[in-house]
mmCIF file of C-alpha atoms in Angstrom:
data_model
loop_
_atom_site.group_PDB
_atom_site.id
_atom_site.type_symbol
_atom_site.label_atom_id
_atom_site.label_comp_id
_atom_site.label_asym_id
_atom_site.label_seq_id
_atom_site.Cartn_x
_atom_site.Cartn_y
_atom_site.Cartn_z
ATOM 1 C CA UNK A 1 39.007 -18.385 27.526
ATOM 2 C CA UNK A 2 35.734 -19.757 26.135
ATOM 3 C CA UNK A 3 36.180 -22.960 28.169
ATOM 4 C CA UNK A 4 36.306 -20.985 31.427
ATOM 5 C CA UNK A 5 32.817 -19.561 30.965
ATOM 6 C CA UNK A 6 29.799 -20.983 32.708
ATOM 7 C CA UNK A 7 27.272 -23.132 30.851
ATOM 8 C CA UNK A 8 24.704 -20.316 30.879
ATOM 9 C CA UNK A 9 27.166 -17.800 29.426
ATOM 10 C CA UNK A 10 28.133 -20.266 26.698
ATOM 11 C CA UNK A 11 24.491 -20.777 25.802
ATOM 12 C CA UNK A 12 23.878 -17.013 25.712
ATOM 13 C CA UNK A 13 26.916 -16.427 23.499
ATOM 14 C CA UNK A 14 25.871 -19.174 21.094
ATOM 15 C CA UNK A 15 22.336 -17.786 20.981
ATOM 16 C CA UNK A 16 23.645 -14.285 20.220
ATOM 17 C CA UNK A 17 25.890 -15.604 17.433
ATOM 18 C CA UNK A 18 23.011 -17.541 15.865
ATOM 19 C CA UNK A 19 20.654 -14.566 16.171
ATOM 20 C CA UNK A 20 23.142 -12.111 14.662
ATOM 21 C CA UNK A 21 23.942 -14.509 11.803
ATOM 22 C CA UNK A 22 20.257 -15.069 11.076
ATOM 23 C CA UNK A 23 19.417 -11.386 11.343
ATOM 24 C CA UNK A 24 22.248 -10.488 8.962
ATOM 25 C CA UNK A 25 21.306 -13.167 6.427
ATOM 26 C CA UNK A 26 17.581 -12.333 6.634
ATOM 27 C CA UNK A 27 18.159 -8.669 5.877
ATOM 28 C CA UNK A 28 20.549 -8.818 2.940
ATOM 29 C CA UNK A 29 19.256 -6.050 0.653
ATOM 30 C CA UNK A 30 19.164 -6.074 -3.124
ATOM 31 C CA UNK A 31 22.272 -4.183 -4.223
ATOM 32 C CA UNK A 32 20.493 -1.883 -6.641
ATOM 33 C CA UNK A 33 16.927 -1.215 -7.674
ATOM 34 C CA UNK A 34 15.315 0.648 -10.549
ATOM 35 C CA UNK A 35 14.705 4.311 -9.831
ATOM 36 C CA UNK A 36 12.520 7.047 -11.266
ATOM 37 C CA UNK A 37 13.981 10.402 -12.269
ATOM 38 C CA UNK A 38 12.710 13.503 -14.075
ATOM 39 C CA UNK A 39 13.181 13.913 -17.820
ATOM 40 C CA UNK A 40 15.442 16.938 -17.336
ATOM 41 C CA UNK A 41 17.751 15.091 -14.938
ATOM 42 C CA UNK A 42 18.213 12.242 -17.370
ATOM 43 C CA UNK A 43 18.797 14.494 -20.397
ATOM 44 C CA UNK A 44 21.842 16.147 -18.809
ATOM 45 C CA UNK A 45 23.324 12.846 -17.624
ATOM 46 C CA UNK A 46 26.904 12.585 -19.013
ATOM 47 C CA UNK A 47 26.426 8.853 -19.576
ATOM 48 C CA UNK A 48 24.824 8.753 -22.999
ATOM 49 C CA UNK A 49 24.498 5.960 -25.482
ATOM 50 C CA UNK A 50 26.423 6.933 -28.635
ATOM 51 C CA UNK A 51 26.024 5.419 -32.078
ATOM 52 C CA UNK A 52 29.179 3.829 -33.506
ATOM 53 C CA UNK A 53 31.447 5.222 -36.236
ATOM 54 C CA UNK A 54 31.280 8.870 -35.149
ATOM 55 C CA UNK A 55 34.192 11.238 -34.747
ATOM 56 C CA UNK A 56 34.895 12.863 -31.364
ATOM 57 C CA UNK A 57 33.335 16.131 -32.508
ATOM 58 C CA UNK A 58 30.219 14.374 -33.795
ATOM 59 C CA UNK A 59 29.878 12.420 -30.547
ATOM 60 C CA UNK A 60 29.977 15.611 -28.467
ATOM 61 C CA UNK A 61 27.271 17.290 -30.544
ATOM 62 C CA UNK A 62 25.150 14.199 -31.226
ATOM 63 C CA UNK A 63 21.666 13.998 -29.779
ATOM 64 C CA UNK A 64 19.562 10.844 -29.625
ATOM 65 C CA UNK A 65 16.713 10.539 -32.130
ATOM 66 C CA UNK A 66 14.027 11.328 -29.581
ATOM 67 C CA UNK A 67 10.420 10.936 -30.584
ATOM 68 C CA UNK A 68 8.200 12.885 -28.202
ATOM 69 C CA UNK A 69 4.847 11.163 -27.847
ATOM 70 C CA UNK A 70 1.891 12.824 -26.135
ATOM 71 C CA UNK A 71 -0.307 10.322 -24.356
ATOM 72 C CA UNK A 72 -3.411 10.007 -22.238
ATOM 73 C CA UNK A 73 -5.602 7.362 -20.660
ATOM 74 C CA UNK A 74 -9.353 6.856 -20.718
ATOM 75 C CA UNK A 75 -10.689 4.655 -17.891
ATOM 76 C CA UNK A 76 -13.651 2.460 -18.822
ATOM 77 C CA UNK A 77 -13.992 0.374 -15.649
ATOM 78 C CA UNK A 78 -12.281 0.288 -12.279
ATOM 79 C CA UNK A 79 -13.438 -2.848 -10.496
ATOM 80 C CA UNK A 80 -12.890 -5.794 -8.151
ATOM 81 C CA UNK A 81 -10.484 -4.467 -5.545
ATOM 82 C CA UNK A 82 -9.151 -7.584 -3.804
ATOM 83 C CA UNK A 83 -7.315 -6.939 -0.544
ATOM 84 C CA UNK A 84 -6.351 -10.568 -0.044
ATOM 85 C CA UNK A 85 -4.488 -10.757 -3.371
ATOM 86 C CA UNK A 86 -3.371 -7.100 -3.416
ATOM 87 C CA UNK A 87 -4.813 -6.416 -6.849
ATOM 88 C CA UNK A 88 -7.547 -4.515 -8.682
ATOM 89 C CA UNK A 89 -9.226 -4.701 -12.066
ATOM 90 C CA UNK A 90 -8.862 -2.011 -14.709
ATOM 91 C CA UNK A 91 -10.184 -1.643 -18.239
ATOM 92 C CA UNK A 92 -8.848 1.386 -20.095
ATOM 93 C CA UNK A 93 -7.598 2.813 -23.385
ATOM 94 C CA UNK A 94 -4.243 4.578 -23.728
ATOM 95 C CA UNK A 95 -4.043 6.978 -26.642
ATOM 96 C CA UNK A 96 -0.884 8.337 -28.294
ATOM 97 C CA UNK A 97 -0.209 11.292 -30.561
ATOM 98 C CA UNK A 98 3.058 12.178 -32.329
ATOM 99 C CA UNK A 99 4.383 13.719 -35.498
ATOM 100 C CA UNK A 100 6.609 12.111 -38.124
ATOM 101 C CA UNK A 101 8.270 8.727 -38.327
ATOM 102 C CA UNK A 102 10.173 6.976 -35.576
ATOM 103 C CA UNK A 103 13.868 7.386 -36.443
ATOM 104 C CA UNK A 104 16.479 4.759 -35.563
ATOM 105 C CA UNK A 105 20.223 5.111 -35.185
ATOM 106 C CA UNK A 106 21.018 3.140 -38.310
ATOM 107 C CA UNK A 107 19.048 5.609 -40.422
ATOM 108 C CA UNK A 108 15.930 3.498 -40.800
ATOM 109 C CA UNK A 109 12.493 4.682 -39.690
ATOM 110 C CA UNK A 110 9.007 3.447 -38.893
ATOM 111 C CA UNK A 111 5.557 5.015 -38.850
ATOM 112 C CA UNK A 112 4.929 3.476 -35.393
ATOM 113 C CA UNK A 113 6.871 4.215 -32.197
ATOM 114 C CA UNK A 114 6.842 0.709 -30.700
ATOM 115 C CA UNK A 115 3.931 0.933 -28.264
ATOM 116 C CA UNK A 116 3.844 0.518 -24.499
ATOM 117 C CA UNK A 117 3.366 -2.162 -21.899
ATOM 118 C CA UNK A 118 1.532 -1.820 -18.622
ATOM 119 C CA UNK A 119 3.537 -2.548 -15.477
ATOM 120 C CA UNK A 120 2.513 -4.597 -12.437
ATOM 121 C CA UNK A 121 0.292 -7.069 -14.268
ATOM 122 C CA UNK A 122 -1.253 -9.496 -11.792
ATOM 123 C CA UNK A 123 -1.683 -12.573 -13.985
ATOM 124 C CA UNK A 124 -1.450 -13.895 -17.537
ATOM 125 C CA UNK A 125 -5.135 -13.185 -18.188
ATOM 126 C CA UNK A 126 -4.274 -9.529 -18.762
ATOM 127 C CA UNK A 127 -5.425 -8.648 -22.290
ATOM 128 C CA UNK A 128 -4.079 -6.025 -24.725
ATOM 129 C CA UNK A 129 -6.028 -4.582 -27.641
ATOM 130 C CA UNK A 130 -3.248 -2.988 -29.652
ATOM 131 C CA UNK A 131 -3.377 -1.273 -33.038
ATOM 132 C CA UNK A 132 0.005 -0.977 -34.761
ATOM 133 C CA UNK A 133 -1.376 0.934 -37.737
ATOM 134 C CA UNK A 134 -1.633 4.582 -36.648
ATOM 135 C CA UNK A 135 -4.046 7.099 -38.070
ATOM 136 C CA UNK A 136 -2.143 9.714 -40.129
ATOM 137 C CA UNK A 137 -3.665 13.080 -41.023
ATOM 138 C CA UNK A 138 -2.665 15.410 -43.888
ATOM 139 C CA UNK A 139 -0.096 17.190 -41.672
ATOM 140 C CA UNK A 140 1.697 13.909 -40.853
ATOM 141 C CA UNK A 141 0.343 13.900 -37.314
ATOM 142 C CA UNK A 142 -0.179 10.357 -36.089
ATOM 143 C CA UNK A 143 -2.293 8.742 -33.397
ATOM 144 C CA UNK A 144 -3.046 5.260 -32.102
ATOM 145 C CA UNK A 145 -4.825 3.560 -29.209
ATOM 146 C CA UNK A 146 -3.811 0.611 -27.034
ATOM 147 C CA UNK A 147 -6.582 -0.887 -24.912
ATOM 148 C CA UNK A 148 -6.180 -3.319 -22.039
ATOM 149 C CA UNK A 149 -8.306 -5.178 -19.517
ATOM 150 C CA UNK A 150 -7.156 -7.210 -16.532
ATOM 151 C CA UNK A 151 -5.811 -7.141 -13.013
ATOM 152 C CA UNK A 152 -2.921 -5.012 -11.776
ATOM 153 C CA UNK A 153 -0.837 -5.456 -8.644
ATOM 154 C CA UNK A 154 -0.872 -2.833 -5.941
ATOM 155 C CA UNK A 155 0.955 -2.356 -2.662
ATOM 156 C CA UNK A 156 -1.733 -1.446 -0.148
ATOM 157 C CA UNK A 157 -1.110 0.110 3.257
ATOM 158 C CA UNK A 158 -3.433 -1.173 5.981
ATOM 159 C CA UNK A 159 -1.974 0.728 8.919
ATOM 160 C CA UNK A 160 -5.214 2.685 9.347
ATOM 161 C CA UNK A 161 -7.574 -0.184 8.493
ATOM 162 C CA UNK A 162 -10.615 -0.074 8.468
ATOM 163 C CA UNK A 163 -10.240 3.654 7.684
ATOM 164 C CA UNK A 164 -7.541 2.982 5.099
ATOM 165 C CA UNK A 165 -7.215 5.327 2.146
ATOM 166 C CA UNK A 166 -5.469 3.470 -0.672
ATOM 167 C CA UNK A 167 -3.419 4.479 -3.713
ATOM 168 C CA UNK A 168 -3.803 2.599 -7.001
ATOM 169 C CA UNK A 169 -0.880 3.065 -9.374
ATOM 170 C CA UNK A 170 -1.226 2.684 -13.129
ATOM 171 C CA UNK A 171 2.147 2.590 -14.879
ATOM 172 C CA UNK A 172 2.615 2.314 -18.611
ATOM 173 C CA UNK A 173 6.104 2.220 -20.062
ATOM 174 C CA UNK A 174 7.443 2.758 -23.556
ATOM 175 C CA UNK A 175 8.527 -0.516 -25.142
ATOM 176 C CA UNK A 176 11.547 1.196 -26.702
ATOM 177 C CA UNK A 177 14.598 2.757 -25.091
ATOM 178 C CA UNK A 178 14.282 6.302 -23.747
ATOM 179 C CA UNK A 179 16.800 7.433 -26.385
ATOM 180 C CA UNK A 180 14.098 6.685 -28.930
ATOM 181 C CA UNK A 181 10.783 7.523 -27.253
ATOM 182 C CA UNK A 182 9.794 10.022 -24.543
ATOM 183 C CA UNK A 183 6.204 9.758 -23.303
ATOM 184 C CA UNK A 184 4.436 12.817 -21.976
ATOM 185 C CA UNK A 185 0.948 12.743 -20.462
ATOM 186 C CA UNK A 186 -0.179 16.316 -19.809
ATOM 187 C CA UNK A 187 -3.754 15.779 -18.669
ATOM 188 C CA UNK A 188 -5.390 13.688 -15.976
ATOM 189 C CA UNK A 189 -7.256 10.581 -17.133
ATOM 190 C CA UNK A 190 -10.728 10.812 -18.599
ATOM 191 C CA UNK A 191 -13.357 8.225 -17.675
ATOM 192 C CA UNK A 192 -16.720 6.741 -18.516
ATOM 193 C CA UNK A 193 -19.746 7.662 -16.371
ATOM 194 C CA UNK A 194 -19.979 5.470 -13.254
ATOM 195 C CA UNK A 195 -16.641 3.861 -14.060
ATOM 196 C CA UNK A 196 -15.775 3.259 -10.384
ATOM 197 C CA UNK A 197 -17.224 -0.113 -9.346
ATOM 198 C CA UNK A 198 -15.245 -0.184 -6.080
ATOM 199 C CA UNK A 199 -18.196 1.100 -4.086
ATOM 200 C CA UNK A 200 -16.620 1.330 -0.623
ATOM 201 C CA UNK A 201 -13.989 3.759 -1.956
ATOM 202 C CA UNK A 202 -14.362 7.078 -3.725
ATOM 203 C CA UNK A 203 -11.665 8.674 -5.879
ATOM 204 C CA UNK A 204 -10.456 11.700 -3.937
ATOM 205 C CA UNK A 205 -7.742 12.904 -6.342
ATOM 206 C CA UNK A 206 -5.611 11.825 -9.314
ATOM 207 C CA UNK A 207 -1.905 12.519 -9.858
ATOM 208 C CA UNK A 208 0.095 12.159 -13.085
ATOM 209 C CA UNK A 209 3.899 11.925 -13.236
ATOM 210 C CA UNK A 210 6.091 11.663 -16.331
ATOM 211 C CA UNK A 211 9.336 9.947 -15.398
ATOM 212 C CA UNK A 212 12.326 8.079 -16.751
ATOM 213 C CA UNK A 213 12.737 4.616 -15.282
ATOM 214 C CA UNK A 214 16.459 3.926 -14.953
ATOM 215 C CA UNK A 215 17.295 0.254 -14.580
ATOM 216 C CA UNK A 216 20.343 -0.877 -12.568
ATOM 217 C CA UNK A 217 21.484 -3.092 -15.461
ATOM 218 C CA UNK A 218 22.310 -2.770 -19.135
ATOM 219 C CA UNK A 219 20.409 -6.050 -19.698
ATOM 220 C CA UNK A 220 23.274 -7.397 -21.781
ATOM 221 C CA UNK A 221 23.198 -4.628 -24.427
ATOM 222 C CA UNK A 222 26.811 -3.984 -25.478
ATOM 223 C CA UNK A 223 26.203 -0.548 -27.047
ATOM 224 C CA UNK A 224 25.922 1.173 -23.660
ATOM 225 C CA UNK A 225 28.956 3.011 -22.338
ATOM 226 C CA UNK A 226 30.717 1.849 -19.171
ATOM 227 C CA UNK A 227 28.504 2.594 -16.196
ATOM 228 C CA UNK A 228 25.443 3.333 -18.315
ATOM 229 C CA UNK A 229 22.269 1.306 -17.881
ATOM 230 C CA UNK A 230 18.959 0.935 -19.638
ATOM 231 C CA UNK A 231 16.351 3.679 -19.258
ATOM 232 C CA UNK A 232 12.829 3.966 -20.602
ATOM 233 C CA UNK A 233 10.070 6.555 -20.458
ATOM 234 C CA UNK A 234 7.217 5.809 -18.079
ATOM 235 C CA UNK A 235 3.968 7.478 -17.020
ATOM 236 C CA UNK A 236 2.790 6.964 -13.438
ATOM 237 C CA UNK A 237 -0.847 7.637 -12.593
ATOM 238 C CA UNK A 238 -1.957 7.546 -8.963
ATOM 239 C CA UNK A 239 -5.627 7.143 -8.091
ATOM 240 C CA UNK A 240 -6.024 8.249 -4.474
ATOM 241 C CA UNK A 241 -8.966 6.337 -3.004
ATOM 242 C CA UNK A 242 -10.837 7.467 0.080
ATOM 243 C CA UNK A 243 -12.546 4.839 2.244
ATOM 244 C CA UNK A 244 -16.199 5.282 3.180
ATOM 245 C CA UNK A 245 -16.192 6.200 6.885
ATOM 246 C CA UNK A 246 -19.837 5.248 7.484
ATOM 247 C CA UNK A 247 -19.429 1.831 5.882
ATOM 248 C CA UNK A 248 -16.235 1.078 7.814
ATOM 249 C CA UNK A 249 -17.622 2.279 11.124
ATOM 250 C CA UNK A 250 -20.785 0.192 11.068
ATOM 251 C CA UNK A 251 -19.066 -2.868 9.604
ATOM 252 C CA UNK A 252 -15.983 -3.031 11.850
ATOM 253 C CA UNK A 253 -16.131 -0.495 14.693
ATOM 254 C CA UNK A 254 -19.761 -0.476 15.811
ATOM 255 C CA UNK A 255 -19.707 -4.116 17.086
ATOM 256 C CA UNK A 256 -16.628 -3.308 19.177
ATOM 257 C CA UNK A 257 -18.236 -0.127 20.491
ATOM 258 C CA UNK A 258 -21.324 -2.111 21.472
ATOM 259 C CA UNK A 259 -19.245 -4.666 23.383
ATOM 260 C CA UNK A 260 -17.218 -1.916 25.056
ATOM 261 C CA UNK A 261 -20.322 -0.072 26.255
ATOM 262 C CA UNK A 262 -21.902 -3.276 27.591
ATOM 263 C CA UNK A 263 -18.741 -3.975 29.585
ATOM 264 C CA UNK A 264 -18.600 -0.333 30.683
ATOM 265 C CA UNK A 265 -22.170 -0.469 31.992
ATOM 266 C CA UNK A 266 -21.544 -3.797 33.687
ATOM 267 C CA UNK A 267 -18.397 -2.589 35.427
ATOM 268 C CA UNK A 268 -20.002 0.668 36.544
ATOM 269 C CA UNK A 269 -22.948 -1.175 38.063
ATOM 270 C CA UNK A 270 -22.667 -1.347 41.823
ATOM 271 C CA UNK A 271 -23.661 -4.950 42.480
ATOM 272 C CA UNK A 272 -23.391 -7.286 45.449
ATOM 273 C CA UNK A 273 -23.986 -10.378 43.293
ATOM 274 C CA UNK A 274 -20.640 -11.534 41.937
ATOM 275 C CA UNK A 275 -22.142 -14.123 39.568
ATOM 276 C CA UNK A 276 -23.985 -11.447 37.591
ATOM 277 C CA UNK A 277 -20.835 -9.470 36.913
ATOM 278 C CA UNK A 278 -18.670 -12.531 36.247
ATOM 279 C CA UNK A 279 -20.929 -13.961 33.547
ATOM 280 C CA UNK A 280 -20.587 -11.116 31.026
ATOM 281 C CA UNK A 281 -16.780 -10.938 30.320
ATOM 282 C CA UNK A 282 -16.490 -14.597 29.156
ATOM 283 C CA UNK A 283 -19.532 -14.182 26.892
ATOM 284 C CA UNK A 284 -18.095 -11.029 25.293
ATOM 285 C CA UNK A 285 -14.717 -12.782 24.899
ATOM 286 C CA UNK A 286 -16.282 -15.458 22.673
ATOM 287 C CA UNK A 287 -18.085 -12.818 20.620
ATOM 288 C CA UNK A 288 -14.867 -10.827 20.260
ATOM 289 C CA UNK A 289 -12.903 -13.822 18.953
ATOM 290 C CA UNK A 290 -15.481 -14.452 16.228
ATOM 291 C CA UNK A 291 -15.567 -10.754 15.289
ATOM 292 C CA UNK A 292 -11.785 -10.613 14.971
ATOM 293 C CA UNK A 293 -11.650 -13.675 12.725
ATOM 294 C CA UNK A 294 -14.389 -12.211 10.536
ATOM 295 C CA UNK A 295 -12.704 -8.816 10.190
ATOM 296 C CA UNK A 296 -9.330 -10.349 9.279
ATOM 297 C CA UNK A 297 -10.517 -12.844 6.660
ATOM 298 C CA UNK A 298 -10.347 -10.341 3.753
ATOM 299 C CA UNK A 299 -6.871 -9.008 4.585
ATOM 300 C CA UNK A 300 -3.533 -10.533 3.552
ATOM 301 C CA UNK A 301 -0.985 -11.689 6.125
ATOM 302 C CA UNK A 302 0.687 -8.526 7.419
ATOM 303 C CA UNK A 303 3.936 -7.971 9.305
ATOM 304 C CA UNK A 304 2.513 -4.986 11.199
ATOM 305 C CA UNK A 305 -0.544 -4.152 13.275
ATOM 306 C CA UNK A 306 -3.491 -2.273 11.830
ATOM 307 C CA UNK A 307 -5.656 0.198 13.715
ATOM 308 C CA UNK A 308 -8.380 -2.373 14.243
ATOM 309 C CA UNK A 309 -5.774 -4.801 15.639
ATOM 310 C CA UNK A 310 -4.985 -2.248 18.323
ATOM 311 C CA UNK A 311 -8.701 -1.902 19.040
ATOM 312 C CA UNK A 312 -9.001 -5.663 19.501
ATOM 313 C CA UNK A 313 -6.009 -5.644 21.847
ATOM 314 C CA UNK A 314 -7.712 -2.920 23.869
ATOM 315 C CA UNK A 315 -10.949 -4.935 23.836
ATOM 316 C CA UNK A 316 -9.208 -8.030 25.230
ATOM 317 C CA UNK A 317 -7.570 -5.868 27.871
ATOM 318 C CA UNK A 318 -10.964 -4.360 28.693
ATOM 319 C CA UNK A 319 -12.485 -7.827 29.158
ATOM 320 C CA UNK A 320 -9.629 -8.828 31.458
ATOM 321 C CA UNK A 321 -10.008 -5.664 33.573
ATOM 322 C CA UNK A 322 -13.782 -6.125 33.802
ATOM 323 C CA UNK A 323 -13.279 -9.738 34.857
ATOM 324 C CA UNK A 324 -10.891 -8.663 37.632
ATOM 325 C CA UNK A 325 -13.314 -5.977 38.732
ATOM 326 C CA UNK A 326 -16.129 -8.552 38.892
ATOM 327 C CA UNK A 327 -14.023 -10.850 41.058
ATOM 328 C CA UNK A 328 -13.597 -8.031 43.577
ATOM 329 C CA UNK A 329 -17.317 -7.351 43.797
ATOM 330 C CA UNK A 330 -18.680 -5.668 46.900
ATOM 331 C CA UNK A 331 -19.895 -7.929 49.701
ATOM 332 C CA UNK A 332 -22.343 -6.771 52.365
ATOM 333 C CA UNK A 333 -20.892 -9.069 55.034
ATOM 334 C CA UNK A 334 -17.386 -7.598 54.683
ATOM 335 C CA UNK A 335 -15.960 -5.309 57.319
ATOM 336 C CA UNK A 336 -16.193 -1.557 56.762
ATOM 337 C CA UNK A 337 -12.452 -1.415 56.140
ATOM 338 C CA UNK A 338 -12.673 -4.131 53.454
ATOM 339 C CA UNK A 339 -15.634 -2.383 51.848
ATOM 340 C CA UNK A 340 -13.770 0.932 51.738
ATOM 341 C CA UNK A 341 -10.818 -0.855 50.171
ATOM 342 C CA UNK A 342 -13.125 -2.328 47.543
ATOM 343 C CA UNK A 343 -14.645 1.077 46.776
ATOM 344 C CA UNK A 344 -11.157 2.508 46.238
ATOM 345 C CA UNK A 345 -10.131 -0.369 43.928
ATOM 346 C CA UNK A 346 -13.440 -0.092 42.143
ATOM 347 C CA UNK A 347 -12.749 3.568 41.321
ATOM 348 C CA UNK A 348 -9.325 2.621 39.957
ATOM 349 C CA UNK A 349 -10.865 -0.100 37.773
ATOM 350 C CA UNK A 350 -13.521 2.278 36.494
ATOM 351 C CA UNK A 351 -10.849 4.827 35.575
ATOM 352 C CA UNK A 352 -8.912 2.162 33.660
ATOM 353 C CA UNK A 353 -12.079 0.995 31.881
ATOM 354 C CA UNK A 354 -13.045 4.548 30.981
ATOM 355 C CA UNK A 355 -9.551 5.265 29.606
ATOM 356 C CA UNK A 356 -9.539 2.018 27.603
ATOM 357 C CA UNK A 357 -12.916 2.780 25.998
ATOM 358 C CA UNK A 358 -12.617 6.508 25.333
ATOM 359 C CA UNK A 359 -9.008 7.726 25.511
ATOM 360 C CA UNK A 360 -6.760 4.870 24.305
ATOM 361 C CA UNK A 361 -8.385 4.470 20.804
ATOM 362 C CA UNK A 362 -8.016 8.196 20.140
ATOM 363 C CA UNK A 363 -4.423 8.211 21.369
ATOM 364 C CA UNK A 364 -3.506 5.263 19.100
ATOM 365 C CA UNK A 365 -5.168 6.945 16.099
ATOM 366 C CA UNK A 366 -3.096 10.089 16.695
ATOM 367 C CA UNK A 367 0.102 8.036 16.859
ATOM 368 C CA UNK A 368 -0.719 6.183 13.633
ATOM 369 C CA UNK A 369 -1.334 9.471 11.800
ATOM 370 C CA UNK A 370 1.926 11.056 12.875
#
């Protein structure tokens, strides 16, 4: 049956097969990913790691040797937000407080709980300042501090750029299994005066979450039961940054507004000299191209359009409309019928220009914020 099809149909079928195959291969998802769950959800999970050599009754009543560790973070410096590399700098101290030794399943113990590591490190220049010798008071309460300084990765959302509010996540995870150590940060971070060096953003709010990070793999550990995977305690801190509206407006939007108003004035001007009206759109087109390249140089390559991208699209459309309107400029030596036709078209062009300058940007902003 395939041989009876026309050449065009064969080409279309082959194209569809290639496209479907590519689309399927390009979107193969990772089978499983790590997930975050609440402490309570994990504690009642029937899949529990059990120590060996216990009777059935002992297994049913056995509880892991949890060590509950209170923690907190003190931010010294928040600096160098780099949009191109999707990272930011952070210098901070994480403090820990617990009581008693860390117990292990084999009966041994330690006066230190194993420490933490900070997730999403950007490069190898990340530095830890760790103290494995805790301070112990007369009541056997213990405390220690782990400091760090370096760059962390972040997944920024630029949909609303240049009015983008960003979220910086700080995650620190217990180095030992969740059956041994449960971290619990009750308070929001403390900070040094003037710690925020990212001057075009202000910190609007801070959120703290205490979670269990459940991995989709046992990482080769044979002591886990069938179906059970590794889990560790993790603290997630979200710094919600708010972009400076004034800074963004004058840096990115004001040049576009200026160009739009110049074109608006030029198109609304009733002129009989076509050369005057034709000269402005090409000049603004060159300026617009340079502005767009300048505004995009600090952003990474994105697979979606930002708000300012839509504004540039509208600006190019505005230039094209103004150029068409200039080509249809009014001529005195035309007939009255031709002049009336021009006046009608001119009103239509002016309505389109007005909508492009004043209504379309607002409409797009509403859609983005839905």
